[in-house]
PDB file of C-alpha atoms in Angstrom:
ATOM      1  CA  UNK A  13      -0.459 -10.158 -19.616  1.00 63.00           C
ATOM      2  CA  UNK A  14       2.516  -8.474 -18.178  1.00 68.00           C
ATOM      3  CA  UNK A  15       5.191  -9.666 -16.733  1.00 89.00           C
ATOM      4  CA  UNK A  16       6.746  -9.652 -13.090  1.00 95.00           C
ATOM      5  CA  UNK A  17       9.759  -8.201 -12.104  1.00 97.00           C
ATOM      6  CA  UNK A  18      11.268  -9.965  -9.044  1.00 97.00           C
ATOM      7  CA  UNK A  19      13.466  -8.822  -7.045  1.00 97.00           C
ATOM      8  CA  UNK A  20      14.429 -10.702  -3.890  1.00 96.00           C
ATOM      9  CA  UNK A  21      11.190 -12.577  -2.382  1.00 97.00           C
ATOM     10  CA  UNK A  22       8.738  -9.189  -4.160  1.00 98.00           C
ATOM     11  CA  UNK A  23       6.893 -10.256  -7.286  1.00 98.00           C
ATOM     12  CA  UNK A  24       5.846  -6.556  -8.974  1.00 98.00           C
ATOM     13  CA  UNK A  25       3.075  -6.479 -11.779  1.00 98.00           C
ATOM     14  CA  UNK A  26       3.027  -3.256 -13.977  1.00 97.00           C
ATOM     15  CA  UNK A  27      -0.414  -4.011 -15.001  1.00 96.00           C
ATOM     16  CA  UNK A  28      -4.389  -3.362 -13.635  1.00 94.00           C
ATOM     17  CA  UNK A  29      -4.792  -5.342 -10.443  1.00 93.00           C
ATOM     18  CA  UNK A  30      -8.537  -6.864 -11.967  1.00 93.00           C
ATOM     19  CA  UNK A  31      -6.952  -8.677 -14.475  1.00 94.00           C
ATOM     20  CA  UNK A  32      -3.436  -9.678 -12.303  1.00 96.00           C
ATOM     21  CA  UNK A  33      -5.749 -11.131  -9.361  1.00 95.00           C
ATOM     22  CA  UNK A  34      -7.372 -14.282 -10.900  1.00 94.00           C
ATOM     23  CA  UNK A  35      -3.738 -15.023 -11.741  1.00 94.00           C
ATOM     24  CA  UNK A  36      -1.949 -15.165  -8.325  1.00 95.00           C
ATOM     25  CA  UNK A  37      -1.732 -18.413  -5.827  1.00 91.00           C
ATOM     26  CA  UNK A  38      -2.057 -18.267  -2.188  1.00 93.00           C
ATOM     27  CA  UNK A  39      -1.443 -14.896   0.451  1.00 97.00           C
ATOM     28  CA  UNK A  40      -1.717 -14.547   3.831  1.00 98.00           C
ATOM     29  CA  UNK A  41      -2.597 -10.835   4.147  1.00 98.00           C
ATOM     30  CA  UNK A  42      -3.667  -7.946   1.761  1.00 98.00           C
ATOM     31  CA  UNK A  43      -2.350  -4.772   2.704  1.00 98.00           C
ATOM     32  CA  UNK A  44      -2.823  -1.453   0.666  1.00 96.00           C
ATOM     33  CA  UNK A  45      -3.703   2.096  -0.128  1.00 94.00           C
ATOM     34  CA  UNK A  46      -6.261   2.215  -2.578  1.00 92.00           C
ATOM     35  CA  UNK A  47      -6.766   5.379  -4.576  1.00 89.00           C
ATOM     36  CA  UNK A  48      -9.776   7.662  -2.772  1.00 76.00           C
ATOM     37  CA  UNK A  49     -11.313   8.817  -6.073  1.00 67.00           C
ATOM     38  CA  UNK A  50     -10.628  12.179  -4.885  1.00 59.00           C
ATOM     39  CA  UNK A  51      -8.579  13.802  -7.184  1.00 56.00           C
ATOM     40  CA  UNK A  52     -10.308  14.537 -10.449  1.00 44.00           C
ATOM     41  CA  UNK A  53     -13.158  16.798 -11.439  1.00 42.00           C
ATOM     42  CA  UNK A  54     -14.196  20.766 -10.615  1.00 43.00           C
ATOM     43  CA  UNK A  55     -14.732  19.723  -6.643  1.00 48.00           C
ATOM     44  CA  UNK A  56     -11.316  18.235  -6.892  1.00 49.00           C
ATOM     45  CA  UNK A  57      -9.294  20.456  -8.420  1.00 53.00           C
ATOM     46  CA  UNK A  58     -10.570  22.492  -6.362  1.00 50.00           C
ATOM     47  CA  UNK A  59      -9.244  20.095  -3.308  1.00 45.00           C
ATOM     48  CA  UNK A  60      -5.838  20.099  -4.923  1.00 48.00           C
ATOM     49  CA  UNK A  61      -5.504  23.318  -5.397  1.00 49.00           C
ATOM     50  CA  UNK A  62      -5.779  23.867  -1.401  1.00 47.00           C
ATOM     51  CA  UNK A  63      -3.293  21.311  -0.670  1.00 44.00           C
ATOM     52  CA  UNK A  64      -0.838  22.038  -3.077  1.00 49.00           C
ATOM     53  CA  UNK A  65      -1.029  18.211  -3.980  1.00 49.00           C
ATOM     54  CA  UNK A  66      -1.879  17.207  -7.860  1.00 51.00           C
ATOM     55  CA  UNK A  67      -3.368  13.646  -8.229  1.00 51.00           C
ATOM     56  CA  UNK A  68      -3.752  12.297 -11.719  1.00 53.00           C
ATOM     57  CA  UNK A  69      -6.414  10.193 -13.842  1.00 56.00           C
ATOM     58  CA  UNK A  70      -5.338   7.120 -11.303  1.00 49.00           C
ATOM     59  CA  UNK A  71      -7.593   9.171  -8.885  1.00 50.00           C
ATOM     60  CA  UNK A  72     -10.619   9.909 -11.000  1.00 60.00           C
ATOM     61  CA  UNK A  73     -12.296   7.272  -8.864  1.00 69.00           C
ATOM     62  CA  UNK A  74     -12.294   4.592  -6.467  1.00 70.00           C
ATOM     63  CA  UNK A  75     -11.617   1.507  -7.686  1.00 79.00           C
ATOM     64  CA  UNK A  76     -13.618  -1.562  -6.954  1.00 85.00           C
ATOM     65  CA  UNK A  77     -11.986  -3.941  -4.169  1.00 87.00           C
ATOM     66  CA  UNK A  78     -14.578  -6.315  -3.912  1.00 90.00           C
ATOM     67  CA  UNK A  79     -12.371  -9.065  -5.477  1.00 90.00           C
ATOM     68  CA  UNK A  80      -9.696  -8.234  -2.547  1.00 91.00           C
ATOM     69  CA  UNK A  81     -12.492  -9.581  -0.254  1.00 89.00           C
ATOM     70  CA  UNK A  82     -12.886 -13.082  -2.346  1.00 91.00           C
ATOM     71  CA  UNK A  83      -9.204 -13.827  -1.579  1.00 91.00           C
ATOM     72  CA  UNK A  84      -9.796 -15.307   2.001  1.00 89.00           C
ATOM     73  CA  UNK A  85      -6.822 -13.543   3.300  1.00 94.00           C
ATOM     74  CA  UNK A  86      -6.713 -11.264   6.134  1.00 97.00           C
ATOM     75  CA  UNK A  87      -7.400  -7.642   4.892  1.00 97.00           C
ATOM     76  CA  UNK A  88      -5.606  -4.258   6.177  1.00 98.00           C
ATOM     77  CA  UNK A  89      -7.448  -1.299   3.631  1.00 96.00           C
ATOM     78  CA  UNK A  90      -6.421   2.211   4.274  1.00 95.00           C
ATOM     79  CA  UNK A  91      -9.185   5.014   3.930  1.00 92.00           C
ATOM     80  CA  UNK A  92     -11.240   1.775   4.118  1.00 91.00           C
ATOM     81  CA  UNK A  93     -14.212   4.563   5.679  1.00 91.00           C
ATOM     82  CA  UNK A  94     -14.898   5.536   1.929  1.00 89.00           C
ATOM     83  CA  UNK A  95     -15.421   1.945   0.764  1.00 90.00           C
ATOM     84  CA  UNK A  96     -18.756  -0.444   1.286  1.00 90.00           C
ATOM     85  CA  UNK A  97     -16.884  -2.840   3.454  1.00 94.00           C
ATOM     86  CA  UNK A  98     -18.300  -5.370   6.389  1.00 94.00           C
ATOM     87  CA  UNK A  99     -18.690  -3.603   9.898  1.00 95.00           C
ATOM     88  CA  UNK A 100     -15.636  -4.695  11.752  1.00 94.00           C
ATOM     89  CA  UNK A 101     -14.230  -3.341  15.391  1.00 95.00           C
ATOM     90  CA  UNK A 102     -10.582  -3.665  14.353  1.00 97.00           C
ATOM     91  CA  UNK A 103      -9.612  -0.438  12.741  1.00 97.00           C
ATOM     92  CA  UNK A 104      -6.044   1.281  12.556  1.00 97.00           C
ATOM     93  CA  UNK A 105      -5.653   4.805  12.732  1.00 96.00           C
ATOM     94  CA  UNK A 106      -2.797   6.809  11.975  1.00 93.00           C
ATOM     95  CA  UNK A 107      -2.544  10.276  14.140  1.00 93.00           C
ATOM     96  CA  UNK A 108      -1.136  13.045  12.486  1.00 90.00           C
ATOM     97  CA  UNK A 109       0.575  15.312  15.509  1.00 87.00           C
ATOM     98  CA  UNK A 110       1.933  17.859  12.659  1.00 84.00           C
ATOM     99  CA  UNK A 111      -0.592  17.650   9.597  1.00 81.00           C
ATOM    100  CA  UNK A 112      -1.132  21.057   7.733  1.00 83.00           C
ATOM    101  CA  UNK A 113      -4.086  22.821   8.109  1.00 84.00           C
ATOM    102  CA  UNK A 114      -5.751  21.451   4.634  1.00 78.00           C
ATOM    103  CA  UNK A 115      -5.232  18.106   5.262  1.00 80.00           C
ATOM    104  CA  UNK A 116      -6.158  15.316   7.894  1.00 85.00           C
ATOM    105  CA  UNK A 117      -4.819  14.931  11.065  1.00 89.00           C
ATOM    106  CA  UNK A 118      -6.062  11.385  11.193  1.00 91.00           C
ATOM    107  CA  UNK A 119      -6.012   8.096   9.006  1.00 93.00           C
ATOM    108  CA  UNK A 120      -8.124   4.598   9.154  1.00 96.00           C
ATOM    109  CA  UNK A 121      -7.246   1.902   7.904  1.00 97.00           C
ATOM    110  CA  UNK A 122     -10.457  -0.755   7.469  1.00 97.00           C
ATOM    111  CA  UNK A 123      -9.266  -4.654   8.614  1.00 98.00           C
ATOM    112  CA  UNK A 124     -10.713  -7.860   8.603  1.00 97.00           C
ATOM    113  CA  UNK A 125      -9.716  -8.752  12.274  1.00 97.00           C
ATOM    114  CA  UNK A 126     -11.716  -8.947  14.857  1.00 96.00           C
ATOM    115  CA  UNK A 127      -9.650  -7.319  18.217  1.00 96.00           C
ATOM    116  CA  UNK A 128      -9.781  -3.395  19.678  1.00 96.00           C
ATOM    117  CA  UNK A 129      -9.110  -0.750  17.323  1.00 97.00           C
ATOM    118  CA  UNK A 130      -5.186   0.484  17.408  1.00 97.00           C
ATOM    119  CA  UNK A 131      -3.833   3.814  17.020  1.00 96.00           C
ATOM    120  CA  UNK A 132      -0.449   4.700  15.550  1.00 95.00           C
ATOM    121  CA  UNK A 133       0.803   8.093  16.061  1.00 95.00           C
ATOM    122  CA  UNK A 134       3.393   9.635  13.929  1.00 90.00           C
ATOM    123  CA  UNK A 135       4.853  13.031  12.420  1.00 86.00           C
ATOM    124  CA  UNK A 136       4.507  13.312   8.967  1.00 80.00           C
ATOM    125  CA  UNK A 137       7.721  15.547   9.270  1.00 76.00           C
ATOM    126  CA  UNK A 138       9.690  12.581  10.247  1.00 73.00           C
ATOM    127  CA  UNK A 139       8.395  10.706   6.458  1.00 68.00           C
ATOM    128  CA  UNK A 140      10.368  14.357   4.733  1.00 64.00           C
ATOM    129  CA  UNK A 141      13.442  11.494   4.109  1.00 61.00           C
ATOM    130  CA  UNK A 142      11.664   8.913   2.466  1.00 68.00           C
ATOM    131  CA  UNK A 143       9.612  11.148  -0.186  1.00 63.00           C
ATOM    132  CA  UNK A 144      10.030  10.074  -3.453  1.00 59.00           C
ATOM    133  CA  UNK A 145       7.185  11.749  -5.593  1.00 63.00           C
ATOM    134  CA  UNK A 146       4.130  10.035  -4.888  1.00 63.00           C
ATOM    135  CA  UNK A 147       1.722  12.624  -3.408  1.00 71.00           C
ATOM    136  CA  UNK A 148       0.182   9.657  -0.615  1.00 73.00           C
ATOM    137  CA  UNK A 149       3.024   8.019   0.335  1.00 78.00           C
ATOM    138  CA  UNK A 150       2.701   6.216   3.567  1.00 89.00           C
ATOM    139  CA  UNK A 151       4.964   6.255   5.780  1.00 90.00           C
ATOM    140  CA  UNK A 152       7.715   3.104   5.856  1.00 93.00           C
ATOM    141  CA  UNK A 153       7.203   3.212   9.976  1.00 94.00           C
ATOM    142  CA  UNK A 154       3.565   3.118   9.680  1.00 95.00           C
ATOM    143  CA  UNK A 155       3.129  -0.015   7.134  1.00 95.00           C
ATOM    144  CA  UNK A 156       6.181  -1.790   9.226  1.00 96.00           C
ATOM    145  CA  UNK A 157       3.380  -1.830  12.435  1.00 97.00           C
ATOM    146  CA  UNK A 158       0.638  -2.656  10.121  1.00 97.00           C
ATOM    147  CA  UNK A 159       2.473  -5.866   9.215  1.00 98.00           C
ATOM    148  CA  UNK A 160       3.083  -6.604  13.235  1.00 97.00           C
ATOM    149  CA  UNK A 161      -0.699  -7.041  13.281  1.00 97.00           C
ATOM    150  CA  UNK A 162       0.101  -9.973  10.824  1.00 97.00           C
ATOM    151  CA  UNK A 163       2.780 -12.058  12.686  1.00 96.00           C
ATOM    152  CA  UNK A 164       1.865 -15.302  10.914  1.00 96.00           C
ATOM    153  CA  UNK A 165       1.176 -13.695   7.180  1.00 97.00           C
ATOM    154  CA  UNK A 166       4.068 -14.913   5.218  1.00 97.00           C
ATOM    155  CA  UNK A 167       2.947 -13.645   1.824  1.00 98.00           C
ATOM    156  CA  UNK A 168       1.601 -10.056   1.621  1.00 98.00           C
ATOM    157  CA  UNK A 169      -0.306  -8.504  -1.065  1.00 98.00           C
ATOM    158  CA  UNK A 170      -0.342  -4.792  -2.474  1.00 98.00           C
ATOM    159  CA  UNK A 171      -3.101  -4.453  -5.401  1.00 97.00           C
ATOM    160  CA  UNK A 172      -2.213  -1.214  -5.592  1.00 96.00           C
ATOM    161  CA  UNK A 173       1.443  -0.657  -4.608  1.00 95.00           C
ATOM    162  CA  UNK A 174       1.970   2.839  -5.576  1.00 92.00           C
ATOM    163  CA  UNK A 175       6.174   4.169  -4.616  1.00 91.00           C
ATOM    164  CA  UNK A 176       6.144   0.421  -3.058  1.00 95.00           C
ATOM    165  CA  UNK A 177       6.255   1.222   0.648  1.00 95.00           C
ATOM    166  CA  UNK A 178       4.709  -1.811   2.123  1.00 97.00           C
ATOM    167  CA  UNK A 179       6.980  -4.013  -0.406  1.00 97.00           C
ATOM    168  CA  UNK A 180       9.594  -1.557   1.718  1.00 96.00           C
ATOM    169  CA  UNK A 181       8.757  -2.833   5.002  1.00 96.00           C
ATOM    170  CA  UNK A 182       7.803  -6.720   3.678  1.00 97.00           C
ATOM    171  CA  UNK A 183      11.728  -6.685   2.513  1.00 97.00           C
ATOM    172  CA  UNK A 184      12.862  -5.148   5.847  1.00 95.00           C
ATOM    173  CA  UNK A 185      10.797  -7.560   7.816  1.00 96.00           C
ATOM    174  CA  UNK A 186      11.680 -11.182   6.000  1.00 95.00           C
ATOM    175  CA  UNK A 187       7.945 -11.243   4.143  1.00 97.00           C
ATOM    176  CA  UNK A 188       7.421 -12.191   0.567  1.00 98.00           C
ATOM    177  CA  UNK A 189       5.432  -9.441  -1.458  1.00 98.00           C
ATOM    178  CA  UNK A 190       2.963  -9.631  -4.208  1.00 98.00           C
ATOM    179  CA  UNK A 191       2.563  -5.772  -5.716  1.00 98.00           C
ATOM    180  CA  UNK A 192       0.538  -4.536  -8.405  1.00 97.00           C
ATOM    181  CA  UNK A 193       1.094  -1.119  -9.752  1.00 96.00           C
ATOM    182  CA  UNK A 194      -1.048   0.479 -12.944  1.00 94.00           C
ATOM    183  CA  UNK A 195       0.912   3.862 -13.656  1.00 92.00           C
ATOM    184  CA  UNK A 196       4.394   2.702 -15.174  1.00 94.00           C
ATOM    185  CA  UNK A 197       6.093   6.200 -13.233  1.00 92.00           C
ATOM    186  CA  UNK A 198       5.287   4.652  -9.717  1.00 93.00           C
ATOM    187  CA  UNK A 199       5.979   1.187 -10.709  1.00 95.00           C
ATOM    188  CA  UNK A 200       9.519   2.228 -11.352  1.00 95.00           C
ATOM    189  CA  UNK A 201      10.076   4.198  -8.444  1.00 94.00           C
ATOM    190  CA  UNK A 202       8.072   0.918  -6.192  1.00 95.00           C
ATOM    191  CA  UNK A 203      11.315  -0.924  -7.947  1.00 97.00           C
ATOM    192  CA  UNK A 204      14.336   0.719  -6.878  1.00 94.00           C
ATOM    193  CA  UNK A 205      12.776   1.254  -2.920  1.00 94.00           C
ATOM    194  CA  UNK A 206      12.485  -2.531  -2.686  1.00 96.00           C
ATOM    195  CA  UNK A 207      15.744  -3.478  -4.717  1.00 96.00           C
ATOM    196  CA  UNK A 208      17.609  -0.665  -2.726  1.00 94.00           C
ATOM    197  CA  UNK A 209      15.245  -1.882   0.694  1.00 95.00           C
ATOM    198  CA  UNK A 210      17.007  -5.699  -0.237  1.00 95.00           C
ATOM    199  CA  UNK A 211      20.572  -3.896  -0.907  1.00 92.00           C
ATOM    200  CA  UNK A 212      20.510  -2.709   2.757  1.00 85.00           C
ATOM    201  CA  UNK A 213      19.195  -5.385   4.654  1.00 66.00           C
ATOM    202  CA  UNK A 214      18.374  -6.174   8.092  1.00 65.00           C
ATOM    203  CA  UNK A 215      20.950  -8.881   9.785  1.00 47.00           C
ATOM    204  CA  UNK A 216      18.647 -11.622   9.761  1.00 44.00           C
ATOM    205  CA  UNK A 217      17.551 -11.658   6.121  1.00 48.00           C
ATOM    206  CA  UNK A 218      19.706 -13.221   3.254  1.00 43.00           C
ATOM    207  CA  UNK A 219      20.752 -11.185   0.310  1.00 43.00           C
ATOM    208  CA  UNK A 220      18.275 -11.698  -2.384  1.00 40.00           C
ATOM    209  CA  UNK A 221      19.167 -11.960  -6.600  1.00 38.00           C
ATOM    210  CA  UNK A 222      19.338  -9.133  -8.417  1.00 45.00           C
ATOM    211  CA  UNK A 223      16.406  -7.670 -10.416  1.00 40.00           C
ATOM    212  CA  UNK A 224      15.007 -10.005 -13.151  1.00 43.00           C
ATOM    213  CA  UNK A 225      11.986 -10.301 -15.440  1.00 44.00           C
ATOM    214  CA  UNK A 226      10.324 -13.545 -15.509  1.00 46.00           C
ATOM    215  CA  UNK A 227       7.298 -14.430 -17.619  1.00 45.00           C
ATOM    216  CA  UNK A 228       4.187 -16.411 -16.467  1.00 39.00           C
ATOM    217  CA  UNK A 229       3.704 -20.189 -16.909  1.00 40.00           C
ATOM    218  CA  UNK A 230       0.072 -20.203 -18.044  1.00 35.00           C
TER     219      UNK A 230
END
């Protein structure tokens, strides 16, 4: 089983979230960007080609996030419209003002609360700063509101962390962060966002340690 790297109050897995789940205590909120399934195959090469954009084997398919739904925790899934997931009247959206042509103007994000559906508008120009090679990067603004939708969460869980952006806004924000990443390139770069995210600190929040690897107590 791998080990976690922790650094500051984040706990990051480089390992498949199915067999890291079972393994974890307590959260207060799952929020994530699962992989769409959309970017392998004739049809989608064919989609990448359009956009420019070239998703590997991590998006030959969607993954199965049933077991995110057996944690009991409150639940914020972007592109949750592609998954079979509960009818619920609290969805996010994410409004595009300046997407390209090829590619969606609008976002949802699937949640397990039950309040009016919110909209978030921002320029994905404005995200040009914080790019760091992961071709569906979120944008740090846009996971920061998600986790004002979750002012009592104190734990937050990524399965599938990707560059690390909501561990990002968790650090930023005084939250403690689970994140799982399976592709060892994005687990890195996940890393040295949060350690540089804990560097730089809002006022309120303590310097954390340094980066360490601790192994589990089984």
């Amino acid at each position: 089983m791998s080990q976690p790297t922790i650094i500051g109050n984040a706990v990051l897995y480089n390992a498949d979230c199915l067999e890291i789940l079972p393994t974890l205590g307590k959260v207060d909120a799952v929020v994530t960007d699962p992989p769409y399934g959309i970017g392998f195959g004739a049809k989608h090469t064919k989609w990448s080609a359009n956009r420019g954009v070239v998703l590997g084997d991590w998006d030959k398919e969607a993954p199965d996030i049933a077991p995110l739904l057996e944690i009991g925790a409150e639940q914020i899934i972007w592109g949750g419209e592609r998954f079979n997931l509960p009818v619920t009247r609290g969805w996010l959206t994410w409004a595009k003002p300046d997407a390209a042509p090829t590619f969606a103007s609008t976002e949802f994000a699937w949640t397990s609360q039950d309040r009016p559906a919110r909209h978030f508008t921002y320029s994905v120009g404005a995200t040009n700063g914080e790019r760091v090679g992961h071709p569906t990067q979120k944008p740090l603004a846009l996971m920061e509101w998600c986790l004002g939708f979750l002012p009592k969460a104190e734990t937050i869980l990524d399965p599938f962390m990707g560059s690390g952006t909501t561990g990002v806004a968790c650090a930023k924000l005084g939250r403690k962060f689970i994140g799982i990443e399976i592709e060892p390139k994005y687990f890195d770069i996940a890393c040295r966002r949060i350690e540089q995210a804990y560097a730089q600190p809002d006022l309120y929040i303590a310097a954390p340690p340094k980066a360490v690897q601790e192994g589990l107590a089984l």
